[in-house]
Coordinates of C-alpha atoms in Angstrom, one line a residue:
M652 CA 52.8 -9.8 117.7
R653 CA 51.0 -12.8 116.2
Y654 CA 47.9 -12.7 114.0
T655 CA 45.1 -15.2 113.6
R656 CA 46.0 -17.8 111.0
P657 CA 43.7 -17.7 108.0
V658 CA 41.9 -21.1 107.7
P659 CA 41.1 -22.1 104.1
S660 CA 37.4 -23.0 103.4
I661 CA 38.5 -25.9 101.2
G662 CA 41.4 -28.3 101.4
D663 CA 43.5 -29.0 104.5
R664 CA 42.4 -26.9 107.4
T665 CA 45.2 -28.0 109.8
S666 CA 48.2 -26.0 110.6
A667 CA 51.9 -27.0 110.8
R668 CA 51.8 -26.3 114.5
E669 CA 48.9 -28.8 114.9
R670 CA 50.6 -31.4 112.9
H671 CA 53.8 -30.9 114.8
S672 CA 52.2 -31.2 118.2
D673 CA 50.1 -34.2 117.3
P674 CA 51.7 -36.3 114.5
A675 CA 49.1 -39.1 115.1
G676 CA 46.2 -36.7 115.0
W677 CA 45.0 -38.0 111.6
A678 CA 44.2 -41.5 113.1
M679 CA 40.6 -42.7 112.9
G680 CA 40.6 -44.3 116.3
E681 CA 41.1 -47.7 117.7
A682 CA 37.7 -49.0 116.7
V683 CA 38.3 -48.2 113.1
T684 CA 41.8 -49.7 113.0
E685 CA 40.7 -52.9 114.7
A686 CA 37.8 -53.2 112.2
L687 CA 40.1 -52.6 109.3
A688 CA 42.6 -55.2 110.6
A689 CA 39.7 -57.7 110.9
V690 CA 38.5 -57.1 107.3
V691 CA 42.1 -57.4 105.9
A692 CA 42.7 -60.6 107.9
G693 CA 39.3 -62.0 106.9
R694 CA 39.6 -61.4 103.2
R695 CA 39.3 -64.7 101.3
D696 CA 39.3 -65.9 97.7
I697 CA 35.8 -67.4 97.7
R698 CA 35.1 -70.4 95.4
R699 CA 31.6 -71.3 96.3
Y700 CA 28.5 -69.1 96.1
R701 CA 24.8 -69.1 96.9
P702 CA 22.5 -68.1 94.0
D703 CA 20.8 -65.3 95.9
P704 CA 21.0 -62.0 94.1
V705 CA 23.3 -59.2 95.2
P706 CA 21.2 -56.1 96.0
E707 CA 21.9 -53.3 93.5
P708 CA 22.7 -50.7 96.2
L709 CA 25.3 -53.1 97.7
L710 CA 26.8 -53.8 94.2
T711 CA 27.1 -50.0 93.7
E712 CA 28.8 -49.7 97.1
V713 CA 31.4 -52.3 96.1
L714 CA 32.0 -50.6 92.7
E715 CA 32.2 -47.2 94.4
A716 CA 35.0 -48.5 96.7
G717 CA 36.9 -49.6 93.6
H718 CA 36.4 -46.2 92.0
R719 CA 37.9 -44.6 95.1
A720 CA 41.2 -46.4 94.7
P721 CA 44.4 -44.5 94.1
S722 CA 45.5 -44.1 90.5
V723 CA 48.7 -42.9 88.8
G724 CA 48.3 -39.3 87.8
H725 CA 44.7 -39.5 88.9
S726 CA 44.0 -41.2 85.6
Q727 CA 41.3 -43.6 86.9
P728 CA 42.1 -46.1 84.2
W729 CA 39.7 -48.8 85.5
R730 CA 36.5 -49.8 83.7
F731 CA 34.2 -52.2 85.5
V732 CA 32.3 -54.6 83.2
V733 CA 29.4 -56.0 85.3
V734 CA 28.3 -59.4 83.9
T735 CA 25.0 -61.0 84.9
D736 CA 24.1 -62.7 81.5
P737 CA 24.1 -66.5 82.0
A738 CA 25.3 -67.1 78.5
T739 CA 28.3 -64.9 78.9
R740 CA 29.1 -66.5 82.2
D741 CA 28.9 -69.9 80.6
R742 CA 31.3 -69.0 77.9
A743 CA 33.7 -67.5 80.4
A744 CA 33.6 -70.6 82.5
H745 CA 34.3 -72.7 79.4
M746 CA 37.4 -70.5 78.7
A747 CA 38.6 -70.9 82.3
D748 CA 38.1 -74.7 82.3
R749 CA 40.2 -74.9 79.2
A750 CA 42.9 -72.7 80.5
R751 CA 43.0 -74.6 83.7
L752 CA 43.8 -77.9 81.9
E753 CA 46.4 -76.1 79.8
Q754 CA 48.2 -74.7 82.8
A755 CA 48.1 -78.1 84.6
E756 CA 50.1 -79.6 81.8
H757 CA 53.0 -77.4 82.8
L758 CA 53.0 -78.5 86.4
S759 CA 54.4 -81.5 88.2
S760 CA 51.9 -84.4 88.4
E761 CA 51.3 -83.8 92.1
R762 CA 50.8 -80.1 91.7
A763 CA 48.7 -80.6 88.6
A764 CA 46.4 -82.9 90.5
R765 CA 46.0 -80.3 93.3
M766 CA 45.4 -77.6 90.8
L767 CA 42.7 -79.6 89.1
D768 CA 41.0 -80.1 92.5
L769 CA 40.6 -76.4 92.9
K770 CA 37.0 -75.3 92.3
L771 CA 36.2 -72.8 89.5
E772 CA 32.4 -73.3 89.4
G773 CA 32.1 -69.8 91.0
L774 CA 32.1 -68.4 87.4
R775 CA 28.7 -70.0 86.9
E776 CA 27.5 -70.0 90.5
A777 CA 28.2 -66.4 91.5
P778 CA 25.2 -64.2 90.5
V779 CA 27.5 -61.3 89.5
G780 CA 30.8 -61.2 87.5
I781 CA 32.9 -58.1 87.4
V782 CA 35.7 -57.8 84.9
V783 CA 38.1 -55.0 85.8
A784 CA 39.6 -53.7 82.6
C785 CA 42.4 -51.2 82.3
D786 CA 41.9 -48.5 79.6
R787 CA 45.4 -48.0 78.2
R788 CA 44.5 -46.1 75.1
T789 CA 46.2 -42.9 76.4
P790 CA 49.9 -43.0 75.8
A791 CA 52.0 -43.5 79.0
T792 CA 53.9 -40.3 78.3
G793 CA 50.7 -38.4 78.6
V794 CA 49.9 -39.5 82.1
L795 CA 51.7 -38.1 85.1
G796 CA 53.8 -40.9 86.6
R797 CA 53.5 -43.4 83.7
A798 CA 56.3 -42.2 81.6
T799 CA 58.9 -43.8 83.9
F800 CA 56.6 -46.6 85.2
P801 CA 54.4 -47.4 82.2
D802 CA 52.6 -50.2 84.0
A803 CA 51.5 -48.0 86.9
D804 CA 48.0 -47.9 85.4
L805 CA 47.7 -51.7 85.8
W806 CA 48.9 -51.4 89.4
S807 CA 46.2 -48.7 89.9
C808 CA 43.5 -51.2 88.7
A809 CA 44.9 -53.8 91.1
T810 CA 44.3 -51.4 94.0
A811 CA 40.8 -50.9 92.8
I812 CA 40.3 -54.7 93.0
E813 CA 41.6 -54.8 96.6
N814 CA 39.3 -51.9 97.6
M815 CA 36.3 -53.8 96.2
W816 CA 37.4 -57.1 97.8
L817 CA 37.7 -55.6 101.3
T818 CA 34.4 -53.8 100.9
A819 CA 32.7 -57.0 99.8
R820 CA 34.1 -58.8 102.8
A821 CA 33.0 -56.2 105.2
H822 CA 29.4 -56.6 104.0
G823 CA 29.6 -60.4 104.1
L824 CA 29.8 -60.8 100.4
G825 CA 32.3 -63.2 98.9
M826 CA 34.7 -62.3 96.0
G827 CA 37.0 -64.6 94.0
W828 CA 39.6 -63.5 91.5
V829 CA 39.9 -65.8 88.5
T830 CA 42.8 -65.2 86.2
L831 CA 42.8 -68.6 84.3
F832 CA 41.9 -66.9 81.0
D833 CA 43.6 -66.1 77.8
P834 CA 43.4 -62.2 78.1
D835 CA 42.7 -61.7 74.4
E836 CA 40.0 -64.3 74.4
L837 CA 38.3 -62.7 77.5
A838 CA 38.6 -59.3 75.9
D839 CA 36.9 -60.6 72.7
L840 CA 34.1 -62.1 74.7
L841 CA 33.3 -58.7 76.2
G842 CA 33.9 -56.8 73.0
L843 CA 36.7 -54.7 74.5
P844 CA 38.5 -52.3 72.1
E845 CA 42.2 -52.6 71.4
D846 CA 44.5 -51.4 74.3
V847 CA 41.8 -52.0 76.9
L848 CA 43.2 -55.0 78.9
T849 CA 41.5 -57.2 81.4
L850 CA 42.8 -58.1 84.9
G851 CA 40.8 -61.3 85.1
W852 CA 37.3 -62.0 86.4
L853 CA 35.9 -61.2 89.8
C854 CA 33.1 -63.5 91.1
L855 CA 30.8 -61.6 93.5
G856 CA 28.0 -63.1 95.6
W857 CA 26.9 -64.4 98.9
P858 CA 29.5 -67.1 99.9
D859 CA 28.5 -70.7 100.3
E860 CA 31.6 -71.3 102.4
R861 CA 33.2 -69.4 105.3
P862 CA 36.8 -70.4 105.3
P863 CA 38.8 -69.7 108.4
S864 CA 42.1 -69.5 106.4
P865 CA 43.1 -68.9 102.8
G866 CA 42.0 -71.7 100.5
L867 CA 45.4 -72.5 99.0
E868 CA 46.9 -72.8 102.5
R869 CA 44.1 -75.2 103.5
A870 CA 44.7 -77.2 100.3
A871 CA 48.4 -77.4 101.3
W872 CA 49.4 -75.6 98.1
S873 CA 51.6 -73.2 99.9
R874 CA 52.1 -71.4 103.3
R875 CA 52.1 -67.7 104.2
T876 CA 55.7 -66.5 104.2
P877 CA 56.7 -64.9 107.5
L878 CA 56.9 -61.1 107.3
A879 CA 60.5 -61.1 108.3
E880 CA 61.4 -63.0 105.2
V881 CA 59.9 -60.5 102.8
V882 CA 61.0 -57.2 104.5
L883 CA 64.3 -55.8 103.4
R884 CA 66.1 -52.8 104.9
D885 CA 67.6 -50.1 102.6
R886 CA 68.8 -52.4 99.8
W887 CA 68.8 -56.0 98.5
P888 CA 71.3 -58.2 100.5
A889 CA 74.3 -59.4 98.6
D890 CA 74.8 -62.6 100.7
E891 CA 72.9 -65.6 102.0
R892 CA 70.5 -63.3 103.8
A893 CA 68.8 -62.5 100.4
P894 CA 65.3 -63.8 100.1
E895 CA 64.7 -67.1 98.4
R896 CA 63.2 -67.0 94.9
P897 CA 59.5 -67.6 94.8
V898 CA 58.7 -71.3 94.5
S899 CA 58.1 -72.5 91.0
H900 CA 56.1 -75.7 90.5
L901 CA 57.0 -76.1 86.8
R902 CA 58.3 -79.5 85.9
G903 CA 61.6 -80.0 84.1
P904 CA 61.5 -79.6 80.2
G905 CA 22.1 -72.7 86.2
A906 CA 24.0 -71.3 89.4
D907 CA 21.4 -72.6 92.0
R908 CA 21.7 -76.2 90.7
L909 CA 25.5 -76.0 90.7
V910 CA 25.3 -74.9 94.3
G911 CA 22.7 -77.4 95.2
A912 CA 24.8 -80.3 93.7
T913 CA 27.8 -79.2 95.7
D914 CA 25.7 -78.7 98.8
A915 CA 24.3 -82.2 98.5
A916 CA 27.8 -83.7 98.1
D917 CA 29.0 -81.9 101.2
E918 CA 26.3 -83.6 103.3
L919 CA 27.7 -87.0 102.5
L920 CA 29.6 -88.8 105.3
T921 CA 32.9 -88.6 103.4
P922 CA 35.5 -85.9 102.7
P923 CA 34.5 -83.3 100.1
E924 CA 35.2 -84.5 96.5
S925 CA 36.5 -87.9 97.8
L926 CA 35.6 -89.5 94.5
G927 CA 37.9 -87.1 92.6
V928 CA 37.1 -86.4 88.9
L929 CA 34.0 -88.6 89.3
D930 CA 32.6 -86.3 92.0
R931 CA 32.9 -83.4 89.6
A932 CA 31.1 -85.3 86.9
L933 CA 28.3 -86.3 89.3
S934 CA 27.9 -82.7 90.4
R935 CA 27.6 -81.6 86.8
V936 CA 25.0 -84.3 86.1
L937 CA 23.1 -83.3 89.2
A938 CA 23.4 -79.6 88.2
V939 CA 21.5 -80.3 85.0
G940 CA 18.8 -82.1 86.9
G941 CA 20.0 -85.6 86.5
G942 CA 19.9 -86.8 90.1
D943 CA 17.3 -89.5 89.5
L944 CA 18.9 -90.9 86.4
T945 CA 19.2 -94.7 86.3
G946 CA 19.8 -95.2 82.6
G947 CA 20.3 -93.6 79.2
T948 CA 20.9 -94.2 75.5
L949 CA 23.9 -94.8 73.3
V950 CA 23.4 -93.0 69.9
L951 CA 25.8 -94.8 67.5
A952 CA 26.0 -93.0 64.1
G953 CA 27.7 -94.6 61.1
A954 CA 28.7 -93.3 57.7
D955 CA 31.0 -94.1 54.8
H956 CA 33.8 -91.8 53.7
P957 CA 35.1 -91.2 50.1
V958 CA 38.5 -90.4 51.6
T959 CA 39.1 -94.1 52.0
A960 CA 39.8 -94.2 48.3
L961 CA 43.1 -92.3 49.1
G962 CA 44.5 -95.2 51.0
V963 CA 44.0 -93.9 54.6
S964 CA 42.5 -97.0 56.1
A965 CA 43.6 -100.6 56.6
F966 CA 40.0 -101.9 56.5
P967 CA 37.4 -102.2 53.7
P968 CA 34.6 -99.6 53.8
S969 CA 32.1 -102.4 54.0
S970 CA 33.0 -102.8 57.7
T971 CA 31.0 -99.7 58.6
A972 CA 27.8 -101.3 57.4
D973 CA 28.7 -104.5 59.2
V974 CA 29.1 -102.7 62.5
L975 CA 26.0 -100.7 62.1
T976 CA 24.0 -103.8 61.2
A977 CA 25.4 -105.6 64.3
T978 CA 24.4 -102.5 66.4
V979 CA 20.8 -102.8 65.2
A980 CA 21.0 -106.5 66.3
G981 CA 22.5 -105.5 69.7
T982 CA 25.7 -107.4 69.1
S983 CA 28.3 -104.8 68.1
L984 CA 31.0 -104.0 70.7
G985 CA 29.4 -100.6 71.3
A986 CA 25.9 -102.0 71.6
A987 CA 27.0 -104.8 73.9
T988 CA 28.8 -102.4 76.1
A989 CA 25.7 -100.1 76.2
V990 CA 23.5 -103.0 77.3
G991 CA 26.0 -104.0 79.9
A992 CA 25.8 -100.5 81.3
G993 CA 22.0 -100.6 81.3
L994 CA 21.6 -98.3 78.3
A995 CA 19.3 -98.4 75.3
V996 CA 20.8 -98.3 71.8
V997 CA 19.9 -96.2 68.8
A998 CA 21.7 -96.9 65.5
A999 CA 21.7 -94.0 63.1
D1000 CA 22.5 -94.3 59.4
A1001 CA 24.2 -91.0 58.5
G1002 CA 25.4 -92.2 55.1
V1003 CA 26.3 -95.8 54.6
A1004 CA 26.4 -97.2 51.0
Q1005 CA 23.3 -99.4 51.4
P1006 CA 20.5 -98.5 53.8
I1007 CA 20.7 -100.4 57.2
P1008 CA 17.3 -101.9 58.1
G1009 CA 16.3 -100.9 61.6
A1010 CA 18.6 -97.9 61.8
R1011 CA 17.3 -94.3 62.0
D1012 CA 17.6 -92.9 58.5
A1013 CA 19.5 -89.6 58.4
R1014 CA 21.4 -90.1 55.1
P1015 CA 22.5 -86.9 53.4
T1016 CA 21.2 -86.4 49.8
G1017 CA 24.0 -84.3 48.3
E1018 CA 27.3 -85.2 46.7
R1019 CA 30.1 -86.3 49.0
G1020 CA 33.8 -85.4 48.6
D1021 CA 37.2 -86.8 49.7
L1022 CA 38.3 -83.8 51.8
A1023 CA 41.6 -83.4 49.9
S1024 CA 40.2 -82.0 46.7
T1025 CA 36.5 -81.4 47.4
D1026 CA 34.3 -80.7 50.4
A1027 CA 33.1 -83.7 52.3
L1028 CA 29.5 -82.4 52.5
S1029 CA 27.4 -79.4 51.4
V1030 CA 26.5 -76.9 54.0
A1031 CA 22.8 -77.8 53.4
D1032 CA 23.5 -81.4 54.2
V1033 CA 25.3 -80.4 57.4
E1034 CA 22.3 -78.3 58.5
E1035 CA 19.9 -81.2 57.7
L1036 CA 22.1 -83.7 59.6
I1037 CA 22.3 -81.4 62.6
A1038 CA 18.5 -81.0 62.5
A1039 CA 18.0 -84.7 62.3
G1040 CA 20.4 -85.2 65.2
R1041 CA 18.5 -82.7 67.4
G1042 CA 15.4 -84.8 67.1
I1043 CA 17.3 -88.0 68.0
G1044 CA 19.0 -86.2 70.9
T1045 CA 15.7 -84.9 72.2
D1046 CA 14.2 -88.4 72.2
A1047 CA 17.3 -89.9 73.8
A1048 CA 17.3 -87.3 76.5
A1049 CA 14.1 -88.7 77.9
T1050 CA 15.9 -91.9 78.9
G1051 CA 18.7 -90.2 80.9
L1052 CA 22.3 -90.0 80.0
V1053 CA 23.1 -89.6 76.2
C1054 CA 26.3 -91.4 75.1
L1055 CA 27.8 -90.6 71.7
G1056 CA 29.3 -93.3 69.5
E1057 CA 30.4 -93.5 65.9
V1058 CA 31.6 -95.9 63.3
G1059 CA 33.0 -95.0 59.9
V1060 CA 36.1 -96.6 58.2
G1061 CA 38.4 -93.7 57.4
N1062 CA 36.9 -91.3 59.9
T1063 CA 40.1 -91.0 62.0
T1064 CA 41.5 -89.0 59.0
V1065 CA 38.3 -87.0 58.8
A1066 CA 38.4 -86.3 62.6
A1067 CA 42.1 -85.3 62.5
A1068 CA 41.4 -82.9 59.7
L1069 CA 38.5 -81.3 61.5
A1070 CA 40.4 -81.1 64.7
C1071 CA 43.2 -79.3 62.9
A1072 CA 40.8 -76.9 61.3
L1073 CA 39.0 -76.1 64.5
L1074 CA 42.1 -75.8 66.8
D1075 CA 44.7 -74.5 64.3
L1076 CA 46.8 -77.7 64.7
E1077 CA 49.4 -79.0 62.3
P1078 CA 48.8 -82.4 60.8
Q1079 CA 51.7 -84.0 62.6
D1080 CA 50.1 -82.9 65.9
A1081 CA 46.7 -84.5 65.1
V1082 CA 47.1 -87.5 62.8
G1083 CA 47.4 -90.8 64.7
L1084 CA 47.5 -94.5 63.8
G1085 CA 43.8 -95.1 63.7
S1086 CA 43.0 -98.8 63.5
G1087 CA 45.8 -100.9 62.0
S1088 CA 47.8 -98.2 60.2
D1089 CA 51.5 -98.5 59.4
A1090 CA 54.0 -95.7 58.9
A1091 CA 53.3 -95.3 55.2
M1092 CA 49.6 -95.1 55.8
V1093 CA 50.1 -92.5 58.5
A1094 CA 52.2 -90.5 56.1
R1095 CA 49.4 -90.6 53.5
K1096 CA 46.8 -89.5 56.2
R1097 CA 49.0 -86.5 57.0
E1098 CA 49.2 -85.6 53.3
V1099 CA 45.4 -85.8 53.0
V1100 CA 44.9 -83.7 56.1
A1101 CA 47.4 -81.1 54.9
A1102 CA 45.6 -80.9 51.5
A1103 CA 42.3 -80.5 53.3
L1104 CA 43.6 -77.7 55.5
A1105 CA 45.0 -75.8 52.5
R1106 CA 41.5 -75.6 51.2
T1107 CA 40.0 -74.3 54.5
Q1108 CA 42.7 -71.8 55.4
G1109 CA 41.2 -68.8 57.2
E1110 CA 37.8 -70.3 57.6
R1111 CA 36.4 -70.0 61.1
D1112 CA 32.7 -70.8 60.7
P1113 CA 32.1 -74.2 62.4
L1114 CA 29.4 -75.3 60.0
R1115 CA 31.5 -74.5 57.0
L1116 CA 34.5 -76.4 58.5
L1117 CA 32.2 -79.3 59.2
A1118 CA 31.1 -79.3 55.6
A1119 CA 34.6 -78.9 54.2
V1120 CA 36.5 -81.5 56.2
G1121 CA 34.0 -83.2 58.5
G1122 CA 31.9 -86.3 58.3
P1123 CA 28.1 -87.0 58.3
E1124 CA 28.2 -88.9 61.6
I1125 CA 30.0 -86.0 63.3
A1126 CA 27.4 -83.6 62.0
L1127 CA 24.6 -85.9 63.1
L1128 CA 26.1 -86.3 66.6
T1129 CA 26.5 -82.5 66.8
G1130 CA 22.8 -82.3 66.5
V1131 CA 22.3 -85.1 69.0
T1132 CA 24.5 -83.1 71.5
L1133 CA 22.5 -79.9 71.0
G1134 CA 19.1 -81.7 71.2
A1135 CA 20.1 -83.6 74.4
A1136 CA 21.5 -80.5 76.0
S1137 CA 18.5 -78.4 75.2
S1138 CA 16.4 -81.1 76.8
G1139 CA 18.5 -81.0 80.0
A1140 CA 20.4 -84.3 79.5
P1141 CA 24.1 -84.8 80.2
V1142 CA 26.1 -85.9 77.1
L1143 CA 29.0 -88.3 77.4
L1144 CA 31.6 -87.9 74.7
D1145 CA 33.6 -90.9 73.4
G1146 CA 36.8 -90.9 71.3
L1147 CA 38.1 -88.2 69.0
A1148 CA 35.4 -88.4 66.3
A1149 CA 32.7 -88.5 69.0
S1150 CA 34.2 -85.6 71.0
L1151 CA 34.4 -83.2 68.0
P1152 CA 30.6 -82.8 68.1
G1153 CA 31.0 -81.3 71.6
V1154 CA 33.4 -78.7 70.3
I1155 CA 31.1 -77.7 67.4
A1156 CA 28.0 -77.7 69.6
A1157 CA 29.7 -75.4 72.1
R1158 CA 30.8 -73.0 69.4
L1159 CA 27.3 -72.9 68.0
E1160 CA 25.6 -72.7 71.4
P1161 CA 28.1 -72.0 74.2
G1162 CA 25.8 -73.1 77.0
A1163 CA 26.0 -76.7 75.6
Q1164 CA 29.5 -77.1 77.2
G1165 CA 27.9 -77.2 80.6
Y1166 CA 26.2 -80.5 79.7
L1167 CA 29.2 -82.3 78.4
L1168 CA 31.2 -85.1 80.1
A1169 CA 34.4 -86.6 78.8
G1170 CA 34.0 -90.4 79.0
H1171 CA 37.6 -91.2 78.3
V1172 CA 40.8 -90.0 76.5
S1173 CA 41.8 -92.3 73.7
R1174 CA 45.2 -92.9 72.0
E1175 CA 44.4 -90.6 69.0
R1176 CA 46.9 -87.8 69.1
A1177 CA 44.3 -85.0 68.9
H1178 CA 41.8 -86.3 71.4
A1179 CA 43.5 -84.9 74.5
L1180 CA 43.7 -81.5 72.7
I1181 CA 40.1 -81.6 71.9
L1182 CA 39.2 -82.3 75.6
R1183 CA 41.4 -79.5 76.7
E1184 CA 39.7 -77.2 74.3
L1185 CA 36.4 -78.2 75.9
G1186 CA 37.9 -77.8 79.4
L1187 CA 36.9 -81.4 80.3
E1188 CA 38.8 -84.0 82.3
P1189 CA 38.3 -87.6 81.2
L1190 CA 36.8 -90.1 83.5
L1191 CA 38.8 -93.0 82.1
D1192 CA 42.1 -93.4 80.4
L1193 CA 42.2 -97.0 79.1
R1194 CA 44.1 -96.4 75.8
L1195 CA 41.0 -97.4 73.9
R1196 CA 40.8 -97.5 70.1
S1197 CA 37.4 -99.1 69.7
G1198 CA 35.1 -96.2 68.9
E1199 CA 31.5 -97.1 68.7
G1200 CA 30.8 -95.3 72.0
V1201 CA 32.5 -98.1 74.1
G1202 CA 34.4 -95.6 76.3
A1203 CA 31.3 -93.4 76.7
C1204 CA 29.3 -96.4 77.8
L1205 CA 31.9 -97.6 80.3
A1206 CA 32.0 -94.1 81.8
A1207 CA 28.2 -94.0 81.8
S1208 CA 28.2 -97.1 83.9
L1209 CA 30.6 -95.4 86.4
V1210 CA 28.4 -92.2 86.4
L1211 CA 25.2 -94.2 87.1
Q1212 CA 26.9 -96.1 89.9
G1213 CA 28.1 -92.9 91.3
L1214 CA 24.6 -91.4 91.3
A1215 CA 23.3 -94.5 93.0
V1216 CA 26.0 -94.1 95.7
R1217 CA 25.1 -90.5 96.3
R1218 CA 21.4 -91.4 96.7
V1219 CA 22.0 -94.0 99.4
A1220 CA 25.2 -92.9 101.1
A1221 CA 25.0 -91.7 104.7
R1222 CA 24.4 -88.0 105.4
T1223 CA 25.8 -85.7 108.0
G1224 CA 23.5 -83.6 110.2

């Protein structure tokens, strides 16, 4: 005699007999499996986005999909940080730009070039950023399944990302996973507590591309490995049938405007980004509203430096005044280059021994020091110089591009010290030849820089560092950068001393980084490191040592010509 099987009101209502008779009875049907296969096959790492907002209910649906992911010991370790603040996105994009250049240095030249061609502007373009963080504050031994596999919580978060990605794709949203970050730096940006780790940044928005195949395959970075090459049976083969190692490419020892600029370039009758680094610079200029620019201004700031008394320069300090005077007359090398590029010239006296007639007067009033034993400037003087520079930058922005230039005998030592202080470099990694130095002079420069760094150890405030080991012209040009950027003008950096204002400006106001262009990379040792810190690729590499904004003006000529080309080049339908 058999009795009726009690059916539970909660949980699994099926019986062993049912499961035995129909092992496939849990299937959801052909329509569901075909749809799932289509979504999985159609998932793409999207790099380009429209600025249109993501409706809140749809965002919630994507997050809910992530929250339904499997997790070790049902610990649900994921935390979803939704970022829509433009300033936070700007700072994150700056971090990724910098990390991208750092990683490219470790690749072969061909692979590095391909990597630098990959687009990361989605961090700024996508209307929503989602940072998936893993809360690891609970000891692994206290979570079922983590005592033996302590990283299973991270794997759980990765499955949450995949759930979100597939859900976004099914709804027509694009998602891109950016991991070009220093994890600690990204955690600091978001204020994450210790032991809460990020898994990168997810860009989410309506895609401005509909790629038929994965992006890295289209870019010829790699191919999809056949399934047969990655499936093993029972154990790892001990012979030539073993899978090959993953390929290593290491060598031996304002969102709507960004989208609009890229869209406009795509309409040209030429392959996308056919002008290489210049195309990216042009898109940045267009993104800040500079499409109709036909000119600009070189701001050339000059100052004397007491550090020259320590024997760090081969030229007399009076040369600074001579160059600044020639700039007013339009005959210095920097001024002549600016005129040749169709730019106006503003000479600014940031502290030359004798006032320069015709130059903008921005001379500090406080005592000046030699870096090694006393601060170069007072904080009050730095603040006044930056304020004066803001005014100059605002005025210059009305003319178009703003190019930075400087002159100051001894300021390569100043710039090296400031670079070391800002980037935690050692003197031997930053001190270069400057103009005309010999080995003994380079050794003295390193000693001076080391002494300056000993006085600033532990200091992180950019204004205090600028006062301690900076120069008046660098402070003034920092203000010029901030003034120009706040007025919507692109700023072209020059050599080491005229690129440091970009670093300080970006630390004071992170959004300023989006207005910066690297005119060139010079032969000064620290210059490439400064540009990497800014996440900028130089337009030119001519081994220049001239200063005075010459490299910035040469690059400005290239940018203006590129803008003209974009205005008149043929369009596609």
